[in-house]
Structure formats: C-alpha cells, structure tokens
C-alpha cells in the first residue's frame, strides 16, 4: 500500500518503519529539515532497540523515504497517518494544535479518496474535529479512523511487528476492510484486530494507559504501607502476582511512572472527565501517588542525613524514565535531582543512553560521568534511579571502595538488601523496613 506518516517523532518513526518492513511504500513527513537530513543518512534521533537497522534496510530497499513535502506525500498515499505530538496543556488537556494543522494540510492536498488515521494519542471526539477540518478544505471523499498505538519504549519495534492486539476505530466499512488488510501481516499468529466505533477506540488508549498507571501507583502505595509496618513489598508483590487475575506486569514498586504517555494521558483523561462532570477519585489518587513517590524518596535521603545534605555528593545511576530509551520526559530523576540540588547537594550522573537528553534538562548543574563507576568517585552515596540491565549485577567491591561510605538508595529494588547489609552496606529500598 501507499502510505504517508506525518510526524517523525517516536511514534511516527516506529510506525512508518515497521509498515515499510512489511512491504508497504511509506513516506515519513516532517517539517524539520535537519532531522530529515539525518534520517536520510541513517542517523536516528531517538534510541529504540532495532529501529536504526530497520530504517537503514528499508531506505536502501526504497520502501521508506523521508520528506518535508506533505502535499506530495498525501497525493501519493491511500492512507495518511497523523503521528504528530499532542503536548500537555497547562490545564492537563491534550493540545491538538498540531493535529488540527495537519488535518487542514491533508484536506488542502486531497486529490482522491483517503483514509486519515489518528495515530497520535488524542481525546475522545478528535476524529470528529479532524473530519470537520478536512471537510472544510475538500470535496473529495475520505474516512477518519482511530488507530491508537500501544508501543512500549524500549520494545516498540517488537510491539508493532508482533502486537498483542490492533485496535481500529472506524465508522466506515470501506476503511475497515482496508485497515484490516494493512494489519493482516502483523497478526498472522492469531492476535486480534479489534474493530469498534471511533470514539470507543479513542477512549481505549486512555483507559489502557490509565489502568496501568493506577496499577503502578497501587503497587507504590502498598510498598509505602509495607515499609511502615515492617513487611517486605517484594514478597507481597510475589504473593499477589501468582494470582492470574492480577498478573505480574506493572506491579513493581519504585519511583513511579514517567515518560511521554502515562503522566500526560492520565492528566488528559482527568481533564476530559472534569469537562463532563465525572468524579475521578481513583485516577486523581494515582496521579497524586505518583508525584508523592518521588518526594518520599528524597525524604528518605534527607532523613538519613538529618535533613542536611549541603555539600554532599551523590552518584546517580540512571536518568531516563525507564531502561532501553533515552527519553527523559517526566522522568523521576528530574524531580529527585532538582530537589537534591536545591538542598545544596552535588550530582555525578551516568546513564547508558540519556546523557544528551539530561543535558537539556540540567545543563551544567550536574556532572556527567563517562561510565557507571566513574560516577562513584568521591561520592557520599549511590542513588539507583533507572533499572538498566548493566546496573543489576555491578561489582560491589568497586562500589564500596569508591564511595566515601558504603551507602545505596535503591529506587527500583534491584539489589538484594540482605546480602548488601552483610557486606557492610547501608541500604534503603522501596517498601522495605
């Protein structure tokens, strides 16, 4: 099929590349010429395992191209994916200005029947807005479809190529059949393409992310109770996860959720609910607990030092909001590091992929180490903020020798508390007395 994907951010790049991988001809459109030039050279602006290799392969096979000519891309394509950003507004709502601008441009470029696909995460009712905008610009027939993405950063390529399910919100039989044909190669193992009305598809994305956010915040609240009463949150988690009704995913206590999806989507859903006079106590609590979790971690550090960390140096392992990505949007590390800096602390940080992203947030307010062990030099304690695999089995003898005192604050519960204490460390985890 002939496809254009408008927006070469995280979602757009993965969607366009993976659709090209299945033999489609894809034009990825963006108005950032510098980014496009790099992509044409095979230089990918984000870190996502497997993506760079697929881009190079499909560009070489001439199935994938990058362009700033939106009008030409739309004219050539049957399916036009809108994958531009929907940043969070000051009131928590999703800002649709880029979606609306693209819809207007698509309408102006229309030359025959098109399927316009909302791939960006957008509030319920956005497809109706997009439809009205395009209608005002063209007399050609078209359908607007909602096709929310469910990509986990760090596993996005696999998620797209081997999806658990594909959700298509369509009110058109013609568009539905074409979308089913498009996704058929991705669901050969039997996972479903779920067809529903457009508004239900728009709601499914928010409902899914909000549920996972609630699950994370629930695990953190249970961990906080465990810490107070002397229970072990990890043992409680294992006991809960063995129940098939609950499952093990997203039930790890830690520093809370971050990234571009959960925080923004929860707030957008809260905003939608408020606009429709719906009480949302559970979602509000999940959002509040997520912020509280970072505050509690800082308070744990302050308590150890009797509220005086002025002049203390902390080694930080992990800056990205999760492993296998360089994304620092809403990362717990930002809140925690800024809180420590305000108290007069110094930070020596290392992350395998997010150093450049961190420089955007912290500038020269912190020191950036070349590797994990360099970050420990002359530090008073180690703070583990992101659970990268390379941090899971470090040489604790080196850690002990490099730190001024053998002290670890583990924000992700990846270390064995008992063994570390036996080795002479002072250890603080999440949900462990």
CSV table of C-alpha atoms in Angstrom, one decimal:
chain,number,residue,atom,x,y,z
A,1,UNK,CA,0.0,0.0,0.0
A,2,UNK,CA,1.0,3.6,-0.5
A,3,UNK,CA,1.2,5.3,3.0
A,4,UNK,CA,2.4,8.5,4.5
A,5,UNK,CA,3.1,9.1,8.1
A,6,UNK,CA,3.1,12.7,9.2
A,7,UNK,CA,5.4,13.3,12.1
A,8,UNK,CA,8.8,11.6,12.6
A,9,UNK,CA,8.8,11.6,16.4
A,10,UNK,CA,8.9,8.4,18.5
A,11,UNK,CA,5.5,7.0,17.3
A,12,UNK,CA,5.8,8.2,13.6
A,13,UNK,CA,9.3,6.7,13.1
A,14,UNK,CA,8.3,3.3,14.5
A,15,UNK,CA,5.0,3.2,12.7
A,16,UNK,CA,6.4,4.2,9.3
A,17,UNK,CA,9.5,2.0,9.5
A,18,UNK,CA,7.5,-1.1,10.6
A,19,UNK,CA,4.9,-0.6,7.9
A,20,UNK,CA,7.7,-0.3,5.3
A,21,UNK,CA,9.2,-3.5,6.7
A,22,UNK,CA,6.1,-5.4,5.7
A,23,UNK,CA,6.5,-4.3,2.0
A,24,UNK,CA,4.4,-1.0,2.0
A,25,UNK,CA,5.8,2.1,0.4
A,26,UNK,CA,6.0,4.7,3.1
A,27,UNK,CA,6.8,8.4,3.1
A,28,UNK,CA,7.6,9.8,6.6
A,29,UNK,CA,6.9,13.6,6.6
A,30,UNK,CA,8.3,16.2,8.9
A,31,UNK,CA,8.9,20.0,8.7
A,32,UNK,CA,12.3,19.7,10.4
A,33,UNK,CA,14.8,19.6,7.6
A,34,UNK,CA,17.8,19.0,9.8
A,35,UNK,CA,16.1,15.9,11.3
A,36,UNK,CA,15.1,14.7,7.8
A,37,UNK,CA,18.7,15.1,6.5
A,38,UNK,CA,20.0,12.9,9.4
A,39,UNK,CA,17.3,10.3,8.9
A,40,UNK,CA,18.2,10.1,5.2
A,41,UNK,CA,21.8,9.3,6.3
A,42,UNK,CA,20.6,6.7,8.7
A,43,UNK,CA,21.1,8.8,11.8
A,44,UNK,CA,18.2,8.2,14.2
A,45,UNK,CA,17.3,11.0,16.7
A,46,UNK,CA,16.0,8.6,19.3
A,47,UNK,CA,17.3,5.4,20.9
A,48,UNK,CA,15.0,2.5,20.3
A,49,UNK,CA,16.4,-1.1,20.0
A,50,UNK,CA,16.3,-2.4,16.5
A,51,UNK,CA,14.9,0.8,14.9
A,52,UNK,CA,18.1,2.1,13.3
A,53,UNK,CA,18.8,-1.2,11.5
A,54,UNK,CA,15.2,-1.3,10.1
A,55,UNK,CA,15.4,2.3,8.9
A,56,UNK,CA,18.6,1.7,7.0
A,57,UNK,CA,17.3,-1.5,5.5
A,58,UNK,CA,14.0,-0.1,4.2
A,59,UNK,CA,15.6,3.2,3.0
A,60,UNK,CA,18.1,1.0,1.0
A,61,UNK,CA,15.2,-1.0,-0.4
A,62,UNK,CA,13.4,2.2,-1.3
A,63,UNK,CA,10.3,1.3,0.6
A,64,UNK,CA,10.9,4.1,3.1
A,65,UNK,CA,11.6,7.7,2.4
A,66,UNK,CA,11.7,11.0,4.3
A,67,UNK,CA,10.3,14.2,3.0
A,68,UNK,CA,9.1,17.7,4.0
A,69,UNK,CA,6.7,17.8,1.1
A,70,UNK,CA,3.4,17.0,2.9
A,71,UNK,CA,1.2,17.8,-0.1
A,72,UNK,CA,3.1,15.4,-2.4
A,73,UNK,CA,3.1,12.7,0.2
A,74,UNK,CA,-0.7,12.9,0.7
A,75,UNK,CA,-1.4,12.9,-3.0
A,76,UNK,CA,0.7,9.7,-3.4
A,77,UNK,CA,-0.9,7.9,-0.5
A,78,UNK,CA,-4.1,6.0,0.2
A,79,UNK,CA,-3.6,6.0,4.0
A,80,UNK,CA,-2.4,9.1,5.8
A,81,UNK,CA,-1.3,8.6,9.4
A,82,UNK,CA,-1.3,11.6,11.7
A,83,UNK,CA,1.5,11.0,14.3
A,84,UNK,CA,2.4,14.5,15.5
A,85,UNK,CA,2.8,15.5,19.1
A,86,UNK,CA,-0.1,16.2,21.4
A,87,UNK,CA,1.7,18.1,24.2
A,88,UNK,CA,0.1,18.6,27.6
A,89,UNK,CA,-1.5,21.9,28.1
A,90,UNK,CA,-1.3,23.9,31.3
A,91,UNK,CA,-4.8,22.6,32.3
A,92,UNK,CA,-3.8,19.0,31.7
A,93,UNK,CA,-5.6,18.7,28.4
A,94,UNK,CA,-4.0,17.4,25.2
A,95,UNK,CA,-3.0,20.3,22.9
A,96,UNK,CA,-4.4,19.4,19.5
A,97,UNK,CA,-3.0,22.3,17.5
A,98,UNK,CA,-0.5,20.2,15.5
A,99,UNK,CA,-3.2,17.6,14.8
A,100,UNK,CA,-5.5,20.3,13.5
A,101,UNK,CA,-2.8,21.9,11.4
A,102,UNK,CA,-2.0,18.5,9.8
A,103,UNK,CA,-5.7,17.8,9.2
A,104,UNK,CA,-6.0,21.2,7.4
A,105,UNK,CA,-3.0,20.4,5.2
A,106,UNK,CA,-4.3,17.0,4.3
A,107,UNK,CA,-7.6,18.5,3.3
A,108,UNK,CA,-5.9,21.0,1.1
A,109,UNK,CA,-3.7,18.3,-0.6
A,110,UNK,CA,-6.6,15.8,-1.1
A,111,UNK,CA,-6.8,14.5,-4.7
A,112,UNK,CA,-8.9,11.4,-4.3
A,113,UNK,CA,-10.3,9.0,-1.6
A,114,UNK,CA,-8.1,8.8,1.5
A,115,UNK,CA,-8.1,7.1,4.9
A,116,UNK,CA,-6.9,9.6,7.5
A,117,UNK,CA,-5.7,7.7,10.6
A,118,UNK,CA,-5.3,9.3,14.0
A,119,UNK,CA,-2.3,7.6,15.4
A,120,UNK,CA,-1.4,10.3,17.9
A,121,UNK,CA,-2.9,9.9,21.4
A,122,UNK,CA,-5.9,12.2,21.2
A,123,UNK,CA,-9.0,12.8,23.4
A,124,UNK,CA,-12.4,11.4,22.6
A,125,UNK,CA,-14.0,13.4,19.8
A,126,UNK,CA,-10.8,14.3,18.0
A,127,UNK,CA,-11.7,12.3,14.9
A,128,UNK,CA,-14.9,14.4,14.6
A,129,UNK,CA,-12.8,17.6,14.7
A,130,UNK,CA,-10.4,16.2,12.1
A,131,UNK,CA,-13.3,15.2,9.9
A,132,UNK,CA,-14.8,18.7,10.1
A,133,UNK,CA,-11.5,20.4,9.3
A,134,UNK,CA,-10.8,18.2,6.3
A,135,UNK,CA,-14.4,18.6,5.0
A,136,UNK,CA,-13.9,22.4,5.1
A,137,UNK,CA,-11.0,22.1,2.7
A,138,UNK,CA,-12.0,19.4,0.2
A,139,UNK,CA,-14.9,17.9,-1.7
A,140,UNK,CA,-13.1,14.5,-2.1
A,141,UNK,CA,-14.4,11.6,-0.1
A,142,UNK,CA,-12.4,10.3,2.9
A,143,UNK,CA,-12.7,8.5,6.2
A,144,UNK,CA,-11.1,9.3,9.5
A,145,UNK,CA,-10.1,6.3,11.6
A,146,UNK,CA,-8.7,6.0,15.1
A,147,UNK,CA,-5.9,3.5,15.4
A,148,UNK,CA,-4.2,4.1,18.8
A,149,UNK,CA,-0.7,2.9,19.4
A,150,UNK,CA,0.3,0.6,22.3
A,151,UNK,CA,4.1,0.8,22.0
A,152,UNK,CA,6.4,0.4,25.0
A,153,UNK,CA,9.5,2.4,24.7
A,154,UNK,CA,12.5,0.0,24.7
A,155,UNK,CA,10.4,-2.7,22.9
A,156,UNK,CA,8.4,-0.6,20.4
A,157,UNK,CA,9.6,-2.3,17.3
A,158,UNK,CA,8.7,-5.8,18.6
A,159,UNK,CA,5.4,-4.4,19.9
A,160,UNK,CA,4.5,-3.1,16.4
A,161,UNK,CA,5.7,-6.1,14.5
A,162,UNK,CA,4.1,-8.6,16.9
A,163,UNK,CA,1.2,-6.8,18.6
A,164,UNK,CA,-1.0,-8.2,21.3
A,165,UNK,CA,-3.9,-6.6,19.5
A,166,UNK,CA,-4.6,-3.9,17.0
A,167,UNK,CA,-7.5,-1.5,17.8
A,168,UNK,CA,-9.2,0.1,14.8
A,169,UNK,CA,-12.0,2.6,15.4
A,170,UNK,CA,-13.9,3.0,12.2
A,171,UNK,CA,-17.4,4.0,11.2
A,172,UNK,CA,-16.8,3.1,7.5
A,173,UNK,CA,-17.0,-0.4,6.1
A,174,UNK,CA,-14.6,0.5,3.3
A,175,UNK,CA,-12.0,2.0,5.7
A,176,UNK,CA,-12.3,-1.0,8.0
A,177,UNK,CA,-11.6,-3.5,5.2
A,178,UNK,CA,-8.5,-1.6,4.1
A,179,UNK,CA,-7.2,-1.3,7.7
A,180,UNK,CA,-7.7,-5.0,8.2
A,181,UNK,CA,-5.8,-5.7,5.1
A,182,UNK,CA,-3.0,-3.4,6.2
A,183,UNK,CA,-2.6,-5.1,9.5
A,184,UNK,CA,-3.1,-8.7,8.4
A,185,UNK,CA,0.7,-9.4,8.1
A,186,UNK,CA,1.2,-8.4,11.7
A,187,UNK,CA,-1.5,-10.7,13.2
A,188,UNK,CA,-0.8,-14.0,11.4
A,189,UNK,CA,-0.4,-15.8,14.8
A,190,UNK,CA,-4.0,-15.1,15.7
A,191,UNK,CA,-3.9,-12.0,17.8
A,192,UNK,CA,-6.9,-9.9,17.0
A,193,UNK,CA,-7.6,-6.8,15.0
A,194,UNK,CA,-10.4,-5.4,17.2
A,195,UNK,CA,-12.9,-3.3,15.2
A,196,UNK,CA,-15.0,-0.8,17.2
A,197,UNK,CA,-16.5,2.7,16.7
A,198,UNK,CA,-14.2,5.7,16.6
A,199,UNK,CA,-14.9,7.1,20.0
A,200,UNK,CA,-14.5,3.8,21.7
A,201,UNK,CA,-11.1,3.4,20.1
A,202,UNK,CA,-10.1,6.9,21.2
A,203,UNK,CA,-11.2,6.0,24.8
A,204,UNK,CA,-9.4,2.6,24.7
A,205,UNK,CA,-6.0,4.2,24.5
A,206,UNK,CA,-6.6,6.4,27.5
A,207,UNK,CA,-8.3,3.7,29.5
A,208,UNK,CA,-5.5,1.3,29.0
A,209,UNK,CA,-2.7,3.7,30.0
A,210,UNK,CA,-4.6,5.0,32.9
A,211,UNK,CA,-5.2,1.5,34.2
A,212,UNK,CA,-1.5,0.7,34.1
A,213,UNK,CA,-0.8,4.0,35.8
A,214,UNK,CA,-3.2,3.0,38.5
A,215,UNK,CA,-1.6,-0.4,38.9
A,216,UNK,CA,1.9,1.2,39.4
A,217,UNK,CA,0.5,3.7,41.9
A,218,UNK,CA,-1.3,0.9,43.8
A,219,UNK,CA,2.0,-1.1,44.0
A,220,UNK,CA,3.7,2.0,45.4
A,221,UNK,CA,1.0,2.7,48.0
A,222,UNK,CA,1.2,-0.9,49.2
A,223,UNK,CA,5.0,-0.6,49.3
A,224,UNK,CA,4.7,2.5,51.5
A,225,UNK,CA,2.5,0.7,53.9
A,226,UNK,CA,4.9,-2.3,53.9
A,227,UNK,CA,7.7,0.0,54.9
A,228,UNK,CA,5.8,1.4,57.9
A,229,UNK,CA,4.6,-2.0,59.3
A,230,UNK,CA,7.8,-4.0,58.6
A,231,UNK,CA,6.6,-6.1,55.7
A,232,UNK,CA,8.6,-6.7,52.6
A,233,UNK,CA,6.9,-5.2,49.5
A,234,UNK,CA,8.8,-7.6,47.2
A,235,UNK,CA,7.4,-10.7,49.0
A,236,UNK,CA,3.9,-9.1,48.9
A,237,UNK,CA,4.3,-8.4,45.2
A,238,UNK,CA,5.3,-12.1,44.5
A,239,UNK,CA,2.3,-13.2,46.5
A,240,UNK,CA,-0.1,-11.0,44.6
A,241,UNK,CA,1.4,-11.8,41.1
A,242,UNK,CA,0.7,-15.5,41.4
A,243,UNK,CA,-3.0,-14.7,41.2
A,244,UNK,CA,-3.8,-14.9,37.4
A,245,UNK,CA,-6.5,-12.2,37.9
A,246,UNK,CA,-3.8,-9.7,38.9
A,247,UNK,CA,-0.7,-10.7,36.9
A,248,UNK,CA,2.9,-9.5,37.3
A,249,UNK,CA,3.3,-6.6,34.9
A,250,UNK,CA,3.4,-3.0,36.1
A,251,UNK,CA,3.2,-4.1,39.8
A,252,UNK,CA,6.7,-3.2,40.7
A,253,UNK,CA,7.1,-0.6,43.5
A,254,UNK,CA,9.6,2.1,42.7
A,255,UNK,CA,9.8,5.8,41.9
A,256,UNK,CA,6.6,5.9,39.9
A,257,UNK,CA,5.8,6.2,36.2
A,258,UNK,CA,7.2,8.7,33.8
A,259,UNK,CA,7.7,9.1,30.0
A,260,UNK,CA,5.5,10.7,27.4
A,261,UNK,CA,2.4,8.6,27.8
A,262,UNK,CA,1.2,7.7,31.3
A,263,UNK,CA,1.6,11.1,33.0
A,264,UNK,CA,0.1,13.0,30.1
A,265,UNK,CA,-2.6,10.5,29.4
A,266,UNK,CA,-3.8,10.3,33.0
A,267,UNK,CA,-4.0,14.1,33.2
A,268,UNK,CA,-5.8,14.3,29.8
A,269,UNK,CA,-8.4,11.8,31.0
A,270,UNK,CA,-8.8,13.7,34.2
A,271,UNK,CA,-9.4,16.8,32.2
A,272,UNK,CA,-12.0,15.1,29.9
A,273,UNK,CA,-13.8,13.7,33.0
A,274,UNK,CA,-13.9,17.1,34.6
A,275,UNK,CA,-15.3,18.7,31.4
A,276,UNK,CA,-18.1,16.1,31.5
A,277,UNK,CA,-18.8,16.3,35.3
A,278,UNK,CA,-17.4,12.9,36.1
A,279,UNK,CA,-15.8,12.3,39.5
A,280,UNK,CA,-12.5,10.5,39.1
A,281,UNK,CA,-11.2,9.7,42.6
A,282,UNK,CA,-9.1,6.7,41.6
A,283,UNK,CA,-7.4,8.5,38.7
A,284,UNK,CA,-6.7,11.5,40.8
A,285,UNK,CA,-5.2,9.3,43.5
A,286,UNK,CA,-3.0,7.5,41.0
A,287,UNK,CA,-1.6,10.9,39.8
A,288,UNK,CA,-1.1,12.2,43.3
A,289,UNK,CA,0.7,9.0,44.5
A,290,UNK,CA,3.0,9.1,41.5
A,291,UNK,CA,4.3,12.5,42.5
A,292,UNK,CA,4.4,11.6,46.2
A,293,UNK,CA,6.6,8.6,45.5
A,294,UNK,CA,9.5,10.8,44.3
A,295,UNK,CA,9.1,13.1,47.3
A,296,UNK,CA,9.2,10.2,49.7
A,297,UNK,CA,12.5,9.0,48.1
A,298,UNK,CA,14.0,12.4,48.6
A,299,UNK,CA,12.7,12.5,52.2
A,300,UNK,CA,14.4,9.1,52.8
A,301,UNK,CA,17.7,10.6,51.7
A,302,UNK,CA,17.3,13.7,53.8
A,303,UNK,CA,16.3,11.6,56.9
A,304,UNK,CA,19.5,9.6,56.7
A,305,UNK,CA,21.5,12.9,56.7
A,306,UNK,CA,19.3,14.6,59.4
A,307,UNK,CA,18.0,16.9,56.7
A,308,UNK,CA,21.4,18.3,55.9
A,309,UNK,CA,22.9,17.3,52.5
A,310,UNK,CA,24.6,20.6,51.8
A,311,UNK,CA,27.9,19.8,50.2
A,312,UNK,CA,27.1,16.0,49.9
A,313,UNK,CA,27.9,14.4,46.5
A,314,UNK,CA,25.6,11.8,45.1
A,315,UNK,CA,26.3,9.3,42.4
A,316,UNK,CA,23.2,8.8,40.2
A,317,UNK,CA,22.8,5.7,38.1
A,318,UNK,CA,20.0,6.1,35.6
A,319,UNK,CA,18.4,9.3,34.2
A,320,UNK,CA,15.9,8.0,31.6
A,321,UNK,CA,12.4,7.4,32.8
A,322,UNK,CA,12.9,3.7,32.1
A,323,UNK,CA,15.6,1.4,30.6
A,324,UNK,CA,16.2,1.0,26.9
A,325,UNK,CA,15.3,4.5,26.0
A,326,UNK,CA,16.9,8.0,26.1
A,327,UNK,CA,13.6,9.6,26.9
A,328,UNK,CA,13.6,11.8,30.0
A,329,UNK,CA,10.1,13.2,29.7
A,330,UNK,CA,8.5,13.2,33.2
A,331,UNK,CA,11.4,11.1,34.4
A,332,UNK,CA,11.6,10.7,38.2
A,333,UNK,CA,15.3,11.6,38.0
A,334,UNK,CA,14.4,15.2,37.1
A,335,UNK,CA,12.3,15.7,40.2
A,336,UNK,CA,14.7,13.9,42.5
A,337,UNK,CA,17.9,15.6,41.3
A,338,UNK,CA,16.4,19.0,41.3
A,339,UNK,CA,15.2,18.6,44.9
A,340,UNK,CA,18.7,17.5,46.0
A,341,UNK,CA,20.3,20.4,44.1
A,342,UNK,CA,18.0,22.8,45.9
A,343,UNK,CA,19.3,21.4,49.2
A,344,UNK,CA,22.9,22.1,48.3
A,345,UNK,CA,23.9,18.6,47.0
A,346,UNK,CA,26.2,17.8,44.1
A,347,UNK,CA,25.3,15.2,41.5
A,348,UNK,CA,27.6,12.9,39.4
A,349,UNK,CA,25.3,11.1,37.0
A,350,UNK,CA,25.6,8.3,34.5
A,351,UNK,CA,23.1,6.8,32.1
A,352,UNK,CA,23.9,4.5,29.1
A,353,UNK,CA,21.8,6.4,26.6
A,354,UNK,CA,20.2,9.5,28.2
A,355,UNK,CA,23.2,11.8,28.9
A,356,UNK,CA,22.5,14.1,26.0
A,357,UNK,CA,18.8,14.3,27.0
A,358,UNK,CA,19.9,15.0,30.5
A,359,UNK,CA,22.0,18.0,29.4
A,360,UNK,CA,18.8,19.6,28.0
A,361,UNK,CA,17.2,19.4,31.5
A,362,UNK,CA,20.2,20.1,33.8
A,363,UNK,CA,22.7,21.9,31.6
A,364,UNK,CA,25.9,22.3,33.7
A,365,UNK,CA,24.2,22.0,37.1
A,366,UNK,CA,25.4,18.4,37.4
A,367,UNK,CA,28.5,16.4,36.4
A,368,UNK,CA,28.1,13.7,33.7
A,369,UNK,CA,30.3,10.6,34.1
A,370,UNK,CA,31.7,8.6,31.3
A,371,UNK,CA,30.7,5.3,32.9
A,372,UNK,CA,28.9,4.0,36.0
A,373,UNK,CA,32.0,3.5,38.2
A,374,UNK,CA,33.4,7.0,37.3
A,375,UNK,CA,30.2,8.5,38.8
A,376,UNK,CA,31.1,7.0,42.2
A,377,UNK,CA,34.4,8.8,42.6
A,378,UNK,CA,34.3,10.8,45.9
A,379,UNK,CA,30.5,10.4,46.2
A,380,UNK,CA,28.9,10.0,49.6
A,381,UNK,CA,26.2,7.6,48.3
A,382,UNK,CA,24.8,5.8,45.3
A,383,UNK,CA,21.3,6.6,44.0
A,384,UNK,CA,19.8,4.0,41.7
A,385,UNK,CA,17.1,5.7,39.7
A,386,UNK,CA,16.7,3.6,36.5
A,387,UNK,CA,17.0,-0.2,36.3
A,388,UNK,CA,19.2,-0.6,33.3
A,389,UNK,CA,20.4,-4.2,33.0
A,390,UNK,CA,24.1,-3.2,33.3
A,391,UNK,CA,23.3,-1.8,36.8
A,392,UNK,CA,21.8,-5.1,38.1
A,393,UNK,CA,25.0,-7.0,38.7
A,394,UNK,CA,27.7,-4.5,39.4
A,395,UNK,CA,31.0,-5.2,41.3
A,396,UNK,CA,30.0,-4.2,44.8
A,397,UNK,CA,33.6,-4.3,45.9
A,398,UNK,CA,34.4,-1.5,43.5
A,399,UNK,CA,31.3,0.4,44.6
A,400,UNK,CA,32.4,0.1,48.3
A,401,UNK,CA,35.9,1.2,47.6
A,402,UNK,CA,34.9,4.2,45.5
A,403,UNK,CA,32.2,5.6,47.8
A,404,UNK,CA,33.1,7.6,50.8
A,405,UNK,CA,30.6,5.5,52.7
A,406,UNK,CA,29.0,2.2,51.6
A,407,UNK,CA,25.5,3.7,51.2
A,408,UNK,CA,22.9,2.8,48.5
A,409,UNK,CA,19.5,4.3,47.9
A,410,UNK,CA,17.8,1.8,45.5
A,411,UNK,CA,14.8,3.4,43.9
A,412,UNK,CA,14.0,0.3,41.8
A,413,UNK,CA,14.5,-2.5,44.3
A,414,UNK,CA,17.0,-4.3,42.1
A,415,UNK,CA,19.6,-5.2,44.8
A,416,UNK,CA,19.5,-7.9,47.5
A,417,UNK,CA,19.1,-5.9,50.7
A,418,UNK,CA,20.2,-8.8,53.0
A,419,UNK,CA,23.4,-9.5,51.1
A,420,UNK,CA,24.4,-5.9,50.9
A,421,UNK,CA,23.9,-5.4,54.6
A,422,UNK,CA,26.0,-8.5,55.2
A,423,UNK,CA,28.7,-6.9,53.0
A,424,UNK,CA,28.8,-3.8,55.2
A,425,UNK,CA,26.5,-1.5,53.1
A,426,UNK,CA,23.7,0.7,54.4
A,427,UNK,CA,20.8,0.0,52.1
A,428,UNK,CA,17.5,1.7,51.5
A,429,UNK,CA,14.9,0.3,49.1
A,430,UNK,CA,11.2,0.9,48.4
A,431,UNK,CA,8.7,-0.9,50.7
A,432,UNK,CA,11.3,-2.5,52.9
A,433,UNK,CA,11.8,-1.5,56.6
